[in-house]
Amino acid sequence: MKIPVCRLADLPRGEACRLDSDPPIAVFHTEAGEVYAIDDTCTHQDASLSDGWLEGCEVECPLHASKFDLRSGSVDSPPAKRPVRTHQVLVEDGTVYVLPTPAPRAAVHRVDGRT
Amino acid sequence: MKTVAVVGASLAGLSAARSLREQGYDGRLVLIGGEPHRPYDRPPLSKEFLAGEIDEDALALEAEGEDLAAVWELGVRAIGIDTGSWAEHHVRLADGRSVRAHGIVIATGAAARTLPGSERLDGVHVLRTLDDARALRADLARGGRLVVVGGGFIGAEVASTARRLGLEVTVVEAAPTPLAGPLGREMGSLVSRLHADHGVRLLCGTGVRALAGTGRVEAVVLDDGRRLDADTVVVGVGARPCTDWLAGSGLDLDDGVRCDAAGRTSIPGIVAVGDCAAWYEPAVGAHRRVEHWTGARERPATAVAALLSGGQGVPEAPRPPYFWSDQYGSRIQFAGYAAQADSVTLEEGAAADRSFLAVYRSAGRPVAVLGLNQTRLFTRWRRRLATAEARTAG
Ligand SMILES: Cc1cc2nc3c(=O)[nH]c(=O)nc-3n(C[C@H](O)[C@H](O)[C@H](O)COP(=O)(O)OP(=O)(O)OC[C@H]3O[C@@H](n4cnc5c(N)ncnc54)[C@H](O)[C@@H]3O)c2cc1C
Ligand code: FES
């Protein structure tokens, strides 16, 4: 699935936007001109990472300052402990697209057995 | 440097230990912690943990499998430092041992202030440690009437959590407005309206004369003679830096270990970080003790850089202080220094909607920003403040 996000020209460098997918995805345009996509929801609580503080290839969660690497999704410090998922980004004809990574098999974690 | 001892094994101590390793220190590392627990996170103690929504495992600050190649001395307090010549200090421990160290990071945090006479009554709590939170959680589960003494952030968070658990809650604040210190009078009063919105009674401008009861607390007696019946009482009247153990060490102690703008103390080879430290803040031209999570998390990197450079390097200036608080489902965020401001204006949203962004200015220059349920805008302003400050400092 290839989801159109916005025109690249509409997402200035240093800015982020949020895709209302399920789960939501954050798309970042770094100062260096690269575009990355990760899950929007911080793995610590329910902050939106697209509201966060972008610095190089890292975003700092707007609430409790956990930092995530946009390239790998890894988290560098507490309070978050789990990485975020990364998603593939395509820029075609000036439009940004996201190819969402399939959701992990959540079934094992669910208590009620639903998938 | 052959050995570095970190005293205090909570957020600031752990962050210092991590920074030491990240910055290439490969010598012996000793972490001394007065509590028996591995480093744990305190903010949830008044929120999710107190509400029973998360368990103790979720409080851990270390990542799974994290190994700092450190010697952990947990459950033993440091009782003194004997300073020697620059490369030779000793940290004395309560069990009679001592740790020889060439570098010391002081990260002993702060301890909750209490009210006189509260120790002899059951049902009276402070909230600073995991053990405090366990005990309070058990008492809140009894339900009934809770009186919170102190309308600061911890008091307000406990009130909010207890309300959600169904208790009848009263908050007593000695000052005319709660949060006037950190937020200024006007914004303190706006934020404190959250109490009334959620059915919590707020009594301001009167102190507490006594706690009444035999065995278990029965009431809080106010200065004006009023008596508030209580099943449980939480005293949230601030914290004092844990620096008693440093008396006689030669360190400069005055409401915290006095440090320069990079965490260096008056003694070479010793730095101090977190709630116990009063760093010189260039932005205000004075020493300040910053009692917030993010400072305890970030500033150790600066202090460790200063320590490892042997006092030579000029580490990067820390960002302006930042803290958050969660009350009644609202997200409060603040950055900067309110005390410097001569004006506050709402830039976005409205107080009535419990969603706004306020900017504090001094002679027209932004010095602080407060957000209530305005995360995105708040982050932008916080960033503007940080860059503005870096420019003034540099
Ligand atoms: C209930 C609660 C809620 C909070 N909520 C928020 C929030 O929402 N937002 C926010 O920004 N901040 C919040 N804070 C503040 C934040 O948790 C602190 O700023 C932070 O914990 C400071 O870290 P620290 O390592 O400097 O000190 P501490 O966390 O106090 O740790 C100091 C450690 O040193 C140990 N120690 C003390 N003396 C000795 C000794 N002599 N020898 C050995 N060990 C010693 C102590 O036992 C303790 O474990 C909250 C704090 C509390 C208590
Ligand atoms: S919600 Fe992101 S660090 Fe807490």
Coordinates of C-alpha atoms and ligand atoms in Angstrom, one line a residue:
Chain A
M1 CA 0.0 0.0 0.0
K2 CA 1.4 3.4 -1.0
I3 CA -0.2 6.3 0.9
P4 CA 0.2 9.8 -0.4
V5 CA 1.2 12.3 2.3
C6 CA 1.6 15.8 0.9
R7 CA 3.6 17.7 -1.7
L8 CA 7.3 17.9 -0.6
A9 CA 7.1 21.6 -1.2
D10 CA 4.4 21.8 1.5
L11 CA 6.6 20.2 4.1
P12 CA 9.5 22.7 4.9
R13 CA 12.8 21.4 6.1
G14 CA 12.8 21.0 9.9
E15 CA 9.0 20.3 9.9
A16 CA 6.9 17.2 10.4
C17 CA 3.4 16.1 9.6
R18 CA 1.1 13.4 10.8
L19 CA -0.7 10.9 8.8
D20 CA -4.0 9.8 10.3
S21 CA -3.4 6.1 9.5
D22 CA -3.9 3.3 11.9
P23 CA -1.6 3.6 13.8
P24 CA -0.7 7.2 12.9
I25 CA 2.6 7.8 11.1
A26 CA 4.8 10.8 11.5
V27 CA 6.7 12.1 8.4
F28 CA 9.8 14.3 8.9
H29 CA 11.7 16.5 6.5
T30 CA 15.1 17.0 8.1
E31 CA 17.2 20.1 7.8
A32 CA 19.5 18.1 5.5
G33 CA 16.6 17.5 3.1
E34 CA 15.9 13.8 3.9
V35 CA 12.4 12.5 4.5
Y36 CA 11.7 9.8 7.1
A37 CA 8.6 8.1 8.4
I38 CA 8.1 6.5 11.8
D39 CA 5.2 5.6 14.0
D40 CA 3.8 8.8 15.4
T41 CA 2.9 7.6 18.9
C42 CA 5.8 7.6 21.4
T43 CA 6.3 4.1 22.9
H44 CA 6.4 5.6 26.4
Q45 CA 3.0 7.3 26.6
D46 CA 0.6 8.9 24.2
A47 CA 2.6 11.8 22.8
S48 CA 2.6 12.6 19.1
L49 CA 6.2 12.5 17.8
S50 CA 5.3 14.8 14.9
D51 CA 4.9 17.5 17.6
G52 CA 8.4 16.8 18.8
W53 CA 11.8 18.5 18.5
L54 CA 13.7 17.5 15.3
E55 CA 17.5 17.7 15.5
G56 CA 19.5 16.1 12.7
C57 CA 18.2 12.6 12.2
E58 CA 16.6 12.4 15.7
V59 CA 13.3 13.5 17.1
E60 CA 12.8 14.2 20.7
C61 CA 9.5 13.4 22.2
P62 CA 7.6 16.6 23.1
L63 CA 6.7 15.3 26.5
H64 CA 9.5 13.5 28.3
A65 CA 12.4 13.9 25.9
S66 CA 13.0 10.3 24.8
K67 CA 14.9 10.5 21.5
F68 CA 14.3 8.3 18.5
D69 CA 16.5 7.8 15.6
L70 CA 14.5 8.4 12.4
R71 CA 16.6 5.9 10.4
S72 CA 16.3 2.9 12.7
G73 CA 13.5 3.9 15.1
S74 CA 15.8 3.1 18.0
V75 CA 15.4 4.9 21.3
D76 CA 18.4 6.3 23.1
S77 CA 17.3 7.1 26.6
P78 CA 14.6 6.8 29.2
P79 CA 11.8 6.9 29.9
A80 CA 10.9 5.2 26.6
K81 CA 12.4 1.8 26.2
R82 CA 11.0 0.3 23.1
P83 CA 11.9 1.5 19.5
V84 CA 9.3 2.9 17.1
R85 CA 8.6 1.3 13.8
T86 CA 10.1 2.9 10.7
H87 CA 8.3 3.1 7.4
Q88 CA 9.6 3.5 3.8
V89 CA 9.3 6.8 2.1
L90 CA 9.1 7.6 -1.6
V91 CA 9.2 10.9 -3.2
E92 CA 7.7 10.8 -6.7
D93 CA 6.9 13.8 -8.9
G94 CA 7.2 16.1 -5.9
T95 CA 4.8 14.1 -3.8
V96 CA 5.7 12.3 -0.6
Y97 CA 4.4 8.7 -0.2
V98 CA 4.7 6.3 2.7
L99 CA 4.8 2.6 2.4
P100 CA 3.7 1.4 5.9
T101 CA 5.6 -1.5 7.4
P102 CA 3.0 -4.2 8.2
A103 CA 1.9 -4.1 11.8
P104 CA 3.7 -6.5 14.0
R105 CA 1.8 -9.6 15.0
A106 CA 0.1 -8.1 18.0
A107 CA -1.9 -11.1 18.8
V108 CA 0.7 -12.6 21.2
H109 CA 0.5 -9.5 23.4
R110 CA -3.3 -9.3 23.6
V111 CA -4.8 -10.6 26.7
D112 CA -8.3 -11.0 25.2
G113 CA -7.0 -13.2 22.3
R114 CA -8.4 -11.0 19.6
T115 CA -6.2 -10.0 16.7
Chain B
M1 CA 41.1 9.0 35.9
K2 CA 41.1 5.4 37.3
T3 CA 37.9 5.4 39.4
V4 CA 34.8 7.5 39.2
A5 CA 32.2 7.2 42.0
V6 CA 28.7 8.3 41.3
V7 CA 26.8 8.9 44.6
G8 CA 23.0 8.6 44.1
A9 CA 21.6 6.0 41.8
S10 CA 18.5 7.6 40.4
L11 CA 17.9 9.5 37.2
A12 CA 20.8 12.0 37.5
G13 CA 23.3 9.3 38.7
L14 CA 22.3 6.9 36.0
S15 CA 22.5 9.6 33.4
A16 CA 25.9 10.5 34.6
A17 CA 27.1 6.9 34.5
R18 CA 25.8 6.6 30.9
S19 CA 27.4 9.8 29.9
L20 CA 30.7 8.7 31.3
R21 CA 30.7 5.5 29.2
E22 CA 29.3 7.4 26.1
Q23 CA 32.1 9.9 26.4
G24 CA 34.7 7.2 26.4
Y25 CA 35.5 6.8 30.1
D26 CA 36.6 3.2 30.5
G27 CA 37.9 3.1 34.0
R28 CA 36.3 1.7 37.1
L29 CA 32.8 3.0 37.8
V30 CA 31.1 2.7 41.2
L31 CA 27.5 3.6 41.7
I32 CA 26.4 4.2 45.3
G33 CA 22.7 4.3 46.0
G34 CA 21.1 4.7 49.4
E35 CA 17.9 2.9 48.3
P36 CA 18.0 -0.9 47.7
H37 CA 16.2 -0.5 44.3
R38 CA 17.7 -0.3 40.8
P39 CA 17.2 3.2 39.3
Y40 CA 13.6 3.9 38.9
D41 CA 11.5 6.7 37.5
R42 CA 9.8 9.1 40.0
P43 CA 7.2 11.0 37.9
P44 CA 4.8 8.1 37.6
L45 CA 4.8 7.7 41.4
S46 CA 2.2 10.5 41.7
K47 CA 0.4 9.5 38.5
E48 CA 0.1 6.1 36.8
F49 CA 1.8 4.1 39.5
L50 CA -0.2 5.8 42.3
A51 CA -3.4 5.2 40.2
G52 CA -2.5 1.5 40.0
E53 CA -2.2 1.7 36.2
I54 CA 1.4 0.5 35.9
D55 CA 3.4 -1.8 38.1
E56 CA 6.9 -1.5 39.5
D57 CA 8.6 -3.1 36.6
A58 CA 7.4 -0.3 34.4
L59 CA 9.3 2.2 36.5
A60 CA 12.8 0.8 35.7
L61 CA 15.0 3.4 34.1
E62 CA 17.6 1.0 32.7
A63 CA 17.0 -0.6 29.4
E64 CA 16.7 -4.4 29.3
G65 CA 20.1 -6.0 29.2
E66 CA 21.8 -2.6 29.7
D67 CA 25.3 -3.0 31.1
L68 CA 27.4 -0.1 32.2
A69 CA 30.2 -2.3 33.5
A70 CA 29.8 -0.6 36.8
V71 CA 30.1 -1.8 40.4
W72 CA 26.7 -1.2 42.1
E73 CA 26.6 -0.5 45.8
L74 CA 22.9 -0.3 46.5
G75 CA 21.2 0.0 49.8
V76 CA 24.2 1.8 51.4
R77 CA 24.4 5.5 52.0
A78 CA 27.4 7.7 51.5
I79 CA 28.1 9.6 54.7
G80 CA 31.0 11.8 53.7
I81 CA 33.7 12.8 51.3
D82 CA 37.3 13.2 52.3
T83 CA 38.9 15.3 49.7
G84 CA 42.5 14.8 49.0
S85 CA 44.8 16.2 46.4
W86 CA 43.2 16.5 43.0
A87 CA 43.4 12.9 42.0
E88 CA 42.5 11.3 45.3
H89 CA 39.2 11.6 47.2
H90 CA 37.4 9.1 49.4
V91 CA 33.7 8.5 49.7
R92 CA 32.9 7.1 53.1
L93 CA 30.0 4.6 53.3
A94 CA 27.6 4.0 56.1
D95 CA 28.7 0.4 56.5
G96 CA 32.3 1.6 57.3
R97 CA 33.8 1.0 54.0
S98 CA 35.2 3.7 51.8
V99 CA 35.6 4.1 48.0
R100 CA 38.7 5.7 46.7
A101 CA 37.9 7.8 43.6
H102 CA 39.6 10.2 41.4
G103 CA 36.4 11.7 40.1
I104 CA 33.1 12.0 42.0
V105 CA 29.6 12.8 40.7
I106 CA 27.2 13.9 43.4
A107 CA 23.7 13.0 42.5
T108 CA 21.9 12.5 45.8
G109 CA 18.7 14.4 44.8
A110 CA 16.3 15.8 47.3
A111 CA 14.1 14.5 50.2
A112 CA 10.5 15.4 50.8
R113 CA 9.9 18.1 53.5
T114 CA 7.7 16.9 56.3
L115 CA 5.5 18.6 58.9
P116 CA 6.5 18.5 62.5
G117 CA 4.7 15.7 64.4
S118 CA 3.6 13.8 61.3
E119 CA 5.9 10.9 61.9
R120 CA 3.9 9.7 64.9
L121 CA 0.6 9.4 63.0
D122 CA -0.4 6.6 60.6
G123 CA -2.0 7.8 57.4
V124 CA 0.3 10.8 56.9
H125 CA 2.4 10.5 53.8
V126 CA 5.1 12.3 51.8
L127 CA 5.8 11.2 48.2
R128 CA 9.3 11.0 47.0
T129 CA 10.4 7.3 46.9
L130 CA 9.0 4.1 45.6
D131 CA 8.4 3.0 49.2
D132 CA 6.5 6.2 49.9
A133 CA 4.3 5.5 46.8
R134 CA 3.6 1.9 47.8
A135 CA 2.4 3.0 51.3
L136 CA 0.3 5.9 49.9
R137 CA -1.2 3.7 47.2
A138 CA -2.3 1.2 49.9
D139 CA -3.9 4.0 51.9
L140 CA -5.7 5.6 49.0
A141 CA -7.2 2.2 48.3
R142 CA -9.2 2.6 51.5
G143 CA -11.1 5.5 49.9
G144 CA -12.5 8.3 52.1
R145 CA -11.3 11.8 52.6
L146 CA -7.9 12.9 51.5
V147 CA -6.3 16.2 52.6
V148 CA -3.3 17.3 50.6
V149 CA -1.1 19.9 52.3
G150 CA 0.6 21.9 49.6
G151 CA -0.8 23.0 46.3
G152 CA 2.4 22.6 44.3
F153 CA 2.9 20.1 41.4
I154 CA 3.2 17.0 43.5
G155 CA 0.3 17.9 45.7
A156 CA -1.9 18.7 42.6
E157 CA -1.0 15.5 40.9
V158 CA -1.8 13.4 44.0
A159 CA -5.1 15.3 44.3
S160 CA -5.9 14.5 40.7
T161 CA -5.0 10.8 41.0
A162 CA -6.9 10.4 44.2
R163 CA -10.0 12.2 42.8
R164 CA -9.9 9.7 39.9
L165 CA -9.8 6.9 42.4
G166 CA -13.0 8.3 43.9
L167 CA -11.8 10.0 47.1
E168 CA -13.1 13.2 48.4
V169 CA -10.2 15.6 48.1
T170 CA -9.2 18.9 49.7
V171 CA -6.0 20.8 48.9
V172 CA -4.6 23.3 51.4
E173 CA -2.2 25.9 50.2
A174 CA -0.6 28.4 52.5
A175 CA 0.1 31.0 49.7
P176 CA -2.8 33.1 48.3
T177 CA -2.3 31.3 44.9
P178 CA -0.8 27.8 44.3
L179 CA 2.1 27.5 41.9
A180 CA 2.9 31.2 42.1
G181 CA 6.6 30.3 42.5
P182 CA 7.1 28.3 39.4
L183 CA 4.4 29.9 37.2
G184 CA 3.8 33.4 38.6
R185 CA 0.6 34.4 40.3
E186 CA -1.7 34.9 37.3
M187 CA -0.8 31.6 35.5
G188 CA -0.6 29.7 38.8
S189 CA -4.2 30.7 39.5
L190 CA -5.3 29.8 35.9
V191 CA -3.8 26.3 36.1
S192 CA -5.2 25.8 39.6
R193 CA -8.7 26.1 38.3
L194 CA -8.3 22.5 37.2
H195 CA -9.0 21.5 40.8
A196 CA -12.4 23.0 41.0
D197 CA -13.3 21.7 37.5
H198 CA -12.9 18.2 38.9
G199 CA -14.6 18.7 42.2
V200 CA -11.5 19.1 44.4
R201 CA -11.8 21.7 47.1
L202 CA -8.9 24.2 47.2
L203 CA -8.3 26.3 50.3
C204 CA -5.7 29.0 49.9
G205 CA -4.0 31.5 52.2
T206 CA -4.0 29.4 55.3
G207 CA -1.3 27.2 56.8
V208 CA -1.6 24.1 58.8
R209 CA -1.4 24.4 62.6
A210 CA -1.5 20.7 63.5
L211 CA -2.3 17.2 62.5
A212 CA -4.9 15.7 64.9
G213 CA -5.4 12.1 65.8
T214 CA -4.2 9.3 68.0
G215 CA -2.5 6.4 66.3
R216 CA -4.1 7.3 62.9
V217 CA -4.6 10.8 61.6
E218 CA -8.1 12.1 62.0
A219 CA -8.0 15.7 60.9
V220 CA -5.9 18.6 59.7
V221 CA -6.2 21.8 61.9
L222 CA -5.6 25.0 59.9
D223 CA -4.1 28.2 61.2
D224 CA -7.4 29.9 61.0
G225 CA -8.9 27.3 63.4
R226 CA -10.8 25.3 60.8
R227 CA -10.6 21.5 61.2
L228 CA -10.7 19.3 58.1
D229 CA -11.5 15.7 58.8
A230 CA -9.2 13.3 57.0
D231 CA -8.7 9.6 56.5
T232 CA -5.4 10.1 54.8
V233 CA -3.1 13.1 54.6
V234 CA -0.4 13.8 52.0
V235 CA 2.2 16.4 52.8
G236 CA 3.5 18.0 49.6
V237 CA 5.4 21.0 50.8
G238 CA 8.6 20.7 48.7
A239 CA 11.9 19.0 49.0
R240 CA 15.3 19.9 50.4
P241 CA 18.5 18.8 48.8
C242 CA 20.2 15.8 50.2
T243 CA 23.5 17.4 51.1
D244 CA 23.7 16.9 54.9
W245 CA 26.2 14.1 54.3
L246 CA 28.6 16.6 52.6
A247 CA 28.9 18.8 55.7
G248 CA 32.6 19.3 56.5
S249 CA 33.7 18.2 53.0
G250 CA 34.7 21.7 52.0
L251 CA 32.2 21.9 49.3
D252 CA 30.2 25.0 48.9
L253 CA 26.7 24.2 50.2
D254 CA 23.8 26.6 50.0
D255 CA 20.4 25.2 49.1
G256 CA 22.2 22.5 47.1
V257 CA 25.8 21.9 46.1
R258 CA 26.9 25.1 44.4
C259 CA 28.3 24.6 41.0
D260 CA 29.4 26.6 38.0
A261 CA 27.4 26.6 34.7
A262 CA 28.8 23.2 33.9
G263 CA 28.3 21.4 37.2
R264 CA 31.8 21.8 38.6
T265 CA 31.9 22.3 42.3
S266 CA 34.5 24.3 44.2
I267 CA 36.7 21.1 44.5
P268 CA 38.5 19.8 41.4
G269 CA 37.4 16.3 40.4
I270 CA 33.9 16.7 41.9
V271 CA 30.8 17.6 40.0
A272 CA 27.1 17.7 41.1
V273 CA 24.0 17.0 39.1
G274 CA 20.2 16.8 39.5
D275 CA 18.0 17.9 42.3
C276 CA 20.8 18.3 44.8
A277 CA 22.8 20.7 42.7
A278 CA 22.5 24.5 42.3
W279 CA 24.2 25.4 39.0
Y280 CA 25.0 28.9 38.1
E281 CA 22.5 29.9 35.5
P282 CA 23.9 32.5 33.2
A283 CA 20.4 33.4 32.0
V284 CA 19.4 34.7 35.5
G285 CA 22.8 35.6 36.8
A286 CA 22.4 33.5 39.9
H287 CA 22.6 29.9 41.2
R288 CA 19.4 27.9 40.9
R289 CA 18.4 24.4 41.9
V290 CA 16.4 23.0 39.1
E291 CA 14.2 20.2 40.5
H292 CA 12.9 18.7 37.2
W293 CA 13.3 15.4 35.5
T294 CA 14.7 16.7 32.2
G295 CA 17.5 18.6 33.9
A296 CA 18.5 15.5 35.9
R297 CA 18.5 13.6 32.6
E298 CA 20.4 16.1 30.4
R299 CA 22.8 18.1 32.5
P300 CA 24.9 15.1 33.6
A301 CA 26.3 15.0 30.1
T302 CA 27.6 18.5 30.5
A303 CA 29.0 17.8 34.0
V304 CA 30.7 14.6 32.9
A305 CA 32.3 16.4 30.0
A306 CA 33.6 19.0 32.4
L307 CA 34.9 16.2 34.8
L308 CA 36.6 14.2 32.1
S309 CA 38.3 17.3 30.6
G310 CA 39.9 17.9 34.0
G311 CA 38.3 21.3 34.2
Q312 CA 39.7 22.5 30.9
G313 CA 36.8 22.2 28.5
V314 CA 33.9 24.6 28.0
P315 CA 30.9 22.3 27.7
E316 CA 27.8 23.3 25.8
A317 CA 25.3 25.4 27.8
P318 CA 22.3 23.4 28.9
R319 CA 18.9 24.2 27.6
P320 CA 16.5 26.3 29.7
P321 CA 14.8 24.3 32.5
Y322 CA 11.7 22.4 31.3
F323 CA 9.1 20.4 33.2
W324 CA 5.8 18.8 32.6
S325 CA 3.0 17.9 35.0
D326 CA -0.1 15.8 34.3
Q327 CA -3.2 16.8 36.3
Y328 CA -6.9 15.8 35.7
G329 CA -6.1 14.6 32.2
S330 CA -4.5 17.9 31.3
R331 CA -0.9 18.3 30.1
I332 CA 1.0 21.2 31.7
Q333 CA 4.4 22.1 30.2
F334 CA 6.7 24.9 31.2
A335 CA 10.1 26.1 30.1
G336 CA 12.3 29.0 31.1
Y337 CA 12.3 31.3 34.1
A338 CA 9.0 32.9 35.2
A339 CA 10.6 35.0 37.9
Q340 CA 12.3 37.2 35.3
A341 CA 9.2 38.1 33.5
D342 CA 7.4 41.5 33.7
S343 CA 4.5 40.4 31.5
V344 CA 2.6 37.3 30.6
T345 CA 0.3 37.0 27.6
L346 CA -1.9 34.3 26.2
E347 CA -0.7 33.8 22.6
E348 CA -3.1 31.0 21.7
G349 CA -6.3 29.4 23.0
A350 CA -8.3 30.5 26.0
A351 CA -8.1 29.9 29.7
A352 CA -11.8 29.0 29.7
D353 CA -11.1 26.1 27.3
R354 CA -8.3 24.8 29.5
S355 CA -6.1 24.9 26.5
F356 CA -3.7 27.8 26.0
L357 CA -0.1 28.9 25.4
A358 CA 1.3 31.7 27.5
V359 CA 4.5 33.5 26.8
Y360 CA 6.4 35.3 29.6
R361 CA 8.5 38.3 28.6
S362 CA 11.0 40.5 30.2
A363 CA 11.4 43.9 28.4
G364 CA 9.7 42.4 25.4
R365 CA 12.1 39.4 25.2
P366 CA 10.5 35.9 25.7
V367 CA 12.0 34.3 28.9
A368 CA 9.5 31.5 29.6
V369 CA 6.6 29.7 28.0
L370 CA 3.7 27.7 29.5
G371 CA 1.4 25.4 27.7
L372 CA -1.8 23.8 28.8
N373 CA -2.8 21.0 26.4
Q374 CA -0.8 22.7 23.6
T375 CA 2.0 20.3 23.0
R376 CA 2.9 21.1 19.4
L377 CA 3.0 24.9 19.8
F378 CA 4.8 24.5 23.1
T379 CA 7.6 22.6 21.5
R380 CA 8.1 25.3 18.9
W381 CA 8.3 28.0 21.6
R382 CA 10.5 26.0 23.8
R383 CA 12.9 25.7 20.9
R384 CA 12.8 29.4 20.2
L385 CA 13.6 30.0 23.8
A386 CA 16.6 27.6 23.7
T387 CA 18.1 29.1 20.6
A388 CA 17.5 32.7 21.8
E389 CA 19.3 31.8 25.0
A390 CA 22.2 30.1 23.3
R391 CA 22.6 33.3 21.3
T392 CA 22.7 35.5 24.4
A393 CA 25.0 33.1 26.2
G394 CA 27.4 32.7 23.2
Ligands
LIG1 C1 6.3 12.0 42.9 C2 7.2 12.8 42.0 C3 6.7 13.2 40.7 C4 7.4 13.9 39.9 N1 6.9 14.3 38.7 C5 7.6 15.1 37.8 C6 7.1 15.6 36.6 O1 5.9 15.3 36.3 N2 7.8 16.3 35.8 C7 9.1 16.6 36.1 O2 9.8 17.3 35.3 N3 9.7 16.2 37.3 C8 9.0 15.5 38.1 N4 9.5 15.0 39.3 C9 10.9 15.4 39.6 C10 12.0 14.4 39.2 O3 11.6 13.1 39.5 C11 13.3 14.7 39.8 O4 13.7 16.0 39.3 C12 14.4 13.7 39.5 O5 14.0 12.5 40.1 C13 15.7 14.2 40.1 O6 16.6 13.1 39.9 P1 17.9 13.0 40.9 O7 18.6 11.8 40.4 O8 18.6 14.3 40.9 O9 17.4 12.8 42.3 P2 16.5 11.7 43.0 O10 15.6 11.1 42.0 O11 15.9 12.3 44.2 O12 17.5 10.6 43.4 C14 18.5 10.7 44.3 C15 18.9 9.4 44.8 O13 20.0 9.5 45.7 C16 19.9 8.7 46.8 N5 20.6 9.2 47.9 C17 20.4 10.3 48.7 N6 21.3 10.5 49.6 C18 22.2 9.5 49.4 C19 23.4 9.2 50.1 N7 23.9 9.9 51.1 N8 24.1 8.1 49.6 C20 23.7 7.4 48.6 N9 22.5 7.6 48.0 C21 21.8 8.7 48.4 C22 18.4 8.7 47.1 O14 18.0 7.6 47.8 C23 17.8 8.7 45.6 O15 17.6 7.4 45.2 C24 8.8 14.3 40.2 C25 9.3 13.9 41.4 C26 8.5 13.1 42.3 C27 9.1 12.7 43.6
FES2 S1 5.5 10.2 26.0 FE1 7.4 10.2 24.8 S2 8.9 10.2 26.3 FE2 7.1 10.1 27.5

